[in-house]
C-alpha cells in the first residue's frame, strides 16, 4: 500500500497534535510534533541563561546550536517523545513559561534551518504525519495531504486552560487567552516561515466540531489519497 506524507498546520491549541497522533497510530505512520522541537530548544536556552528581561539573546543561542541535540525516542507506549541532549523533556516543555518564550526562539532563522533539516529526514521512514506551522508550506511543500486547522481564540483558550489546569492550577483563563492571541500574532507575522494556509491545504475550523467527527473526516481525506481516489 502506498504511504503518504500528511502535513497539519494551524493556529495554536486547535488540537493538531491530538488528531495527528491518532491518525499516525491508525495508519501505522511516524508522528512528529514539530512544535515540541522548538519548545525543546527554548528549554535549552532557558536552562543556559539565554534570556534577559524575557528576551532571547539570539547570538548566544545560534552559537550553542551545534551542541543542542533534539531527538525523539520511543516511550513505553511506543510514542515518540522529545529528548534534549539525551534527557526526556516531555513534561518540562509544556510549562507556561516555555509557551510564552517559544515564539521568539522559533523566529530565529538558524534555529528553523536546523529544525527543518531534521524534520525532512523523517520522511525517509515511510508514512509521516507532522504537525506545526510551516509543514505544508516549507518543510513538505509536496505533502500528499495538507490541513490547516483553526478555531476561535476563545474556544482554543478554553481547551488549553482545561489542559493546563492539570499541571499548573495557578494559571488563569485570561493568561492562557492572552498567550494564545500573542502567539498567533507572532507566528503569523514573523519574517521567516510565517504561519500561512499552504497551497492546496484543506482548511478545517473545528470550533464546533467534536473530536470523533473531525477524526473521521480527516481519515477519509487521507484514505482518498492513499487509495488514489482523488
Ligand atoms: O505547536 P506548539 O504550540 O507546541 O508550538 C510551539 C511554538 O513553536 C509555536 O509558538 C510556534 C512554533 N512552531 C513553529 O514556528 N513552527 C513549527 N513547525 C511548529 C511550531
Coordinates of C-alpha atoms and ligand atoms in Angstrom, one line a residue:
X1 CA 0.0 0.0 0.0
X2 CA 1.2 3.5 -0.8
X3 CA 2.4 5.6 2.1
X4 CA 1.8 9.3 2.2
X5 CA 3.1 12.4 3.9
X6 CA 0.5 14.4 5.9
X7 CA 1.2 18.0 6.9
X8 CA -1.0 19.5 9.6
X9 CA -0.6 23.2 10.3
X10 CA -2.7 25.8 12.0
X11 CA -3.3 28.1 15.0
X12 CA -2.1 27.1 18.5
X13 CA -4.4 24.9 20.6
X14 CA -6.6 23.7 17.7
X15 CA -6.0 20.0 18.5
X16 CA -3.4 19.5 15.8
X17 CA -1.3 17.1 17.8
X18 CA -4.2 15.1 19.1
X19 CA -5.6 14.4 15.6
X20 CA -2.1 14.0 14.1
X21 CA -1.1 11.4 16.8
X22 CA -4.4 9.5 16.3
X23 CA -4.1 9.5 12.6
X24 CA -0.5 8.2 12.7
X25 CA -1.4 5.5 15.1
X26 CA -4.4 4.4 12.9
X27 CA -2.3 4.3 9.7
X28 CA 0.9 2.9 11.4
X29 CA 2.8 6.1 10.5
X30 CA 5.5 8.1 12.3
X31 CA 4.1 11.1 14.2
X32 CA 6.3 14.1 14.7
X33 CA 5.3 17.1 16.8
X34 CA 7.5 19.8 15.3
X35 CA 6.4 22.4 17.9
X36 CA 7.9 20.1 20.6
X37 CA 11.3 20.6 18.8
X38 CA 11.1 24.4 19.1
X39 CA 10.0 24.1 22.7
X40 CA 13.0 21.8 23.4
X41 CA 15.4 24.4 22.0
X42 CA 13.6 27.0 24.2
X43 CA 14.1 24.8 27.3
X44 CA 17.8 24.6 26.5
X45 CA 18.0 28.4 26.1
X46 CA 16.2 28.9 29.4
X47 CA 18.4 26.5 31.3
X48 CA 21.5 28.2 29.9
X49 CA 20.6 31.8 30.8
X50 CA 19.9 32.9 27.3
X51 CA 17.1 35.2 28.1
X52 CA 17.4 38.7 29.5
X53 CA 14.2 40.6 30.6
X54 CA 12.2 38.0 28.8
X55 CA 14.0 38.4 25.5
X56 CA 16.2 35.8 23.9
X57 CA 19.8 36.5 23.1
X58 CA 19.9 35.1 19.6
X59 CA 23.6 35.2 19.1
X60 CA 24.2 33.0 22.2
X61 CA 21.7 30.5 21.1
X62 CA 23.0 30.4 17.5
X63 CA 26.5 29.8 18.8
X64 CA 25.3 26.9 21.0
X65 CA 23.1 25.3 18.3
X66 CA 25.7 22.6 17.2
X67 CA 25.8 21.3 20.8
X68 CA 22.0 21.1 21.2
X69 CA 20.7 17.7 20.3
X70 CA 16.9 17.4 19.8
X71 CA 15.7 13.9 19.3
X72 CA 12.6 11.7 19.5
X73 CA 12.8 8.4 21.4
X74 CA 10.1 5.9 21.8
X75 CA 8.5 5.7 25.3
X76 CA 6.9 2.6 26.9
X77 CA 3.7 3.2 24.8
X78 CA 5.7 3.3 21.6
X79 CA 5.1 7.1 21.2
X80 CA 7.9 9.4 20.0
X81 CA 8.8 11.7 22.9
X82 CA 11.2 14.7 22.8
X83 CA 14.7 14.5 24.3
X84 CA 17.1 17.3 24.9
X85 CA 20.7 16.1 24.8
X86 CA 19.6 12.6 25.8
X87 CA 17.1 13.6 28.5
X88 CA 13.4 13.1 28.2
X89 CA 11.9 16.6 28.4
X90 CA 8.2 15.9 27.6
X91 CA 6.8 17.4 30.7
X92 CA 9.1 20.4 31.0
X93 CA 8.5 21.7 27.5
X94 CA 4.7 22.1 28.3
X95 CA 5.3 24.7 31.1
X96 CA 3.5 28.0 30.6
X97 CA 6.9 29.8 30.6
X98 CA 8.1 27.8 27.6
X99 CA 4.8 28.6 25.8
X100 CA 5.4 32.3 26.5
X101 CA 9.0 32.3 25.2
X102 CA 9.0 29.7 22.3
X103 CA 7.7 32.1 19.6
X104 CA 10.9 34.2 19.9
X105 CA 13.1 31.1 19.5
X106 CA 11.0 29.8 16.6
X107 CA 11.6 33.1 14.8
X108 CA 15.4 32.7 14.7
X109 CA 16.3 31.6 11.1
X110 CA 19.3 29.5 12.2
X111 CA 17.1 27.6 14.6
X112 CA 14.5 26.9 11.9
X113 CA 17.1 25.8 9.4
X114 CA 18.4 23.2 11.8
X115 CA 14.9 22.0 12.7
X116 CA 13.6 21.9 9.1
X117 CA 16.5 19.7 8.1
X118 CA 15.8 17.3 10.9
X119 CA 12.0 17.3 10.1
X120 CA 12.7 16.4 6.5
X121 CA 14.8 13.5 7.5
X122 CA 11.8 11.7 9.0
X123 CA 10.2 11.3 5.5
X124 CA 12.7 8.5 4.8
X125 CA 11.0 6.3 7.4
X126 CA 7.8 5.8 5.3
X127 CA 4.4 7.4 6.1
X128 CA 4.7 10.5 8.2
X129 CA 2.2 12.8 10.0
X130 CA 3.8 16.0 11.1
X131 CA 2.1 19.0 12.8
X132 CA 3.3 22.5 13.2
X133 CA 3.1 25.9 11.5
X134 CA 5.1 25.6 8.3
X135 CA 4.9 21.9 7.5
X136 CA 2.8 22.2 4.3
X137 CA 4.4 25.5 3.2
X138 CA 8.1 24.9 3.9
X139 CA 9.0 21.5 5.3
X140 CA 7.0 19.3 3.0
X141 CA 5.5 21.6 0.2
X142 CA 4.8 18.4 -1.8
X143 CA 2.9 16.7 1.1
X144 CA 0.1 14.4 -0.2
X145 CA -2.4 15.9 2.2
X146 CA -2.2 19.3 3.8
X147 CA -4.5 20.5 6.5
X148 CA -4.9 23.9 8.1
X149 CA -6.7 23.8 11.5
X150 CA -8.3 26.8 13.2
X151 CA -10.9 27.7 15.8
X152 CA -11.9 30.9 17.5
X153 CA -9.4 32.2 20.1
X154 CA -12.0 31.8 22.9
X155 CA -12.6 28.1 22.1
X156 CA -8.9 27.5 21.9
X157 CA -8.0 29.3 25.1
X158 CA -10.8 27.3 26.9
X159 CA -9.4 24.0 25.7
X160 CA -5.9 24.9 26.6
X161 CA -7.0 26.3 30.0
X162 CA -8.6 22.9 30.9
X163 CA -5.5 21.1 29.8
X164 CA -3.1 23.3 31.7
X165 CA -5.1 23.1 34.9
X166 CA -3.8 19.6 35.4
X167 CA -0.1 20.7 35.6
X168 CA -0.4 24.3 36.8
X169 CA -3.7 25.2 38.6
X170 CA -2.4 28.7 39.3
X171 CA -2.7 29.8 35.6
X172 CA -5.8 31.8 34.9
X173 CA -8.0 31.7 31.8
X174 CA -7.1 35.3 30.9
X175 CA -3.3 34.4 30.9
X176 CA -4.0 31.4 28.6
X177 CA -6.2 33.6 26.3
X178 CA -3.5 36.3 26.2
X179 CA -0.9 33.7 25.3
X180 CA -3.0 32.2 22.6
X181 CA -3.6 35.6 20.9
X182 CA 0.0 36.7 21.3
X183 CA 1.4 33.5 19.8
X184 CA -0.9 33.7 16.9
X185 CA 0.2 37.2 16.2
X186 CA 3.9 36.3 16.5
X187 CA 3.7 33.1 14.5
X188 CA 1.7 34.8 11.7
X189 CA 3.8 38.0 11.4
X190 CA 7.4 36.7 11.7
X191 CA 9.7 37.2 8.7
X192 CA 10.8 33.6 8.3
X193 CA 8.2 30.9 7.5
X194 CA 5.2 32.7 9.0
X195 CA 2.0 30.7 9.7
X196 CA 0.0 30.7 6.4
X197 CA -2.5 28.5 4.7
X198 CA -0.2 26.4 2.4
X199 CA -1.1 26.0 -1.2
X200 CA -3.7 23.2 -1.6
X201 CA -4.4 22.9 2.2
X202 CA -7.8 21.9 3.4
X203 CA -9.0 24.4 6.0
X204 CA -10.8 23.0 9.0
X205 CA -12.5 25.2 11.5
X206 CA -13.2 22.9 14.5
X207 CA -14.8 25.5 16.8
X208 CA -18.0 23.5 16.8
X209 CA -16.8 20.1 15.7
X210 CA -16.3 17.1 18.1
X211 CA -13.1 15.1 18.0
X212 CA -14.6 11.9 16.7
X213 CA -16.3 13.6 13.7
X214 CA -13.1 15.5 12.9
X215 CA -11.0 12.4 13.0
X216 CA -13.3 10.5 10.6
X217 CA -13.3 13.4 8.2
X218 CA -9.5 13.7 8.2
X219 CA -9.1 9.9 8.0
X220 CA -11.3 10.0 4.9
X221 CA -9.2 12.7 3.3
X222 CA -6.0 10.6 4.0
X223 CA -7.5 7.4 2.7
X224 CA -8.7 9.1 -0.5
X225 CA -5.0 9.9 -1.2
X226 CA -3.6 6.6 -0.1
X227 CA -6.0 4.7 -2.4
X228 CA -5.7 7.3 -5.2
X229 CA -9.3 8.1 -5.1
X230 CA -8.5 11.8 -5.8
Ligands
LIG1 O1 2.6 23.6 18.4 P1 3.2 24.3 19.6 O2 2.3 25.3 20.3 O3 3.7 23.3 20.6 O4 4.4 25.1 19.0 C1 5.2 25.9 19.8 C2 5.7 27.1 19.1 O5 6.6 26.7 18.1 C3 4.6 28.0 18.4 O6 4.6 29.2 19.1 C4 5.1 28.2 17.0 C5 6.4 27.4 16.9 N1 6.4 26.5 15.8 C6 6.9 26.9 14.6 O7 7.2 28.1 14.4 N2 7.0 26.1 13.5 C7 6.5 24.8 13.6 N3 6.6 24.0 12.6 C8 6.0 24.3 14.9 C9 5.9 25.2 15.9

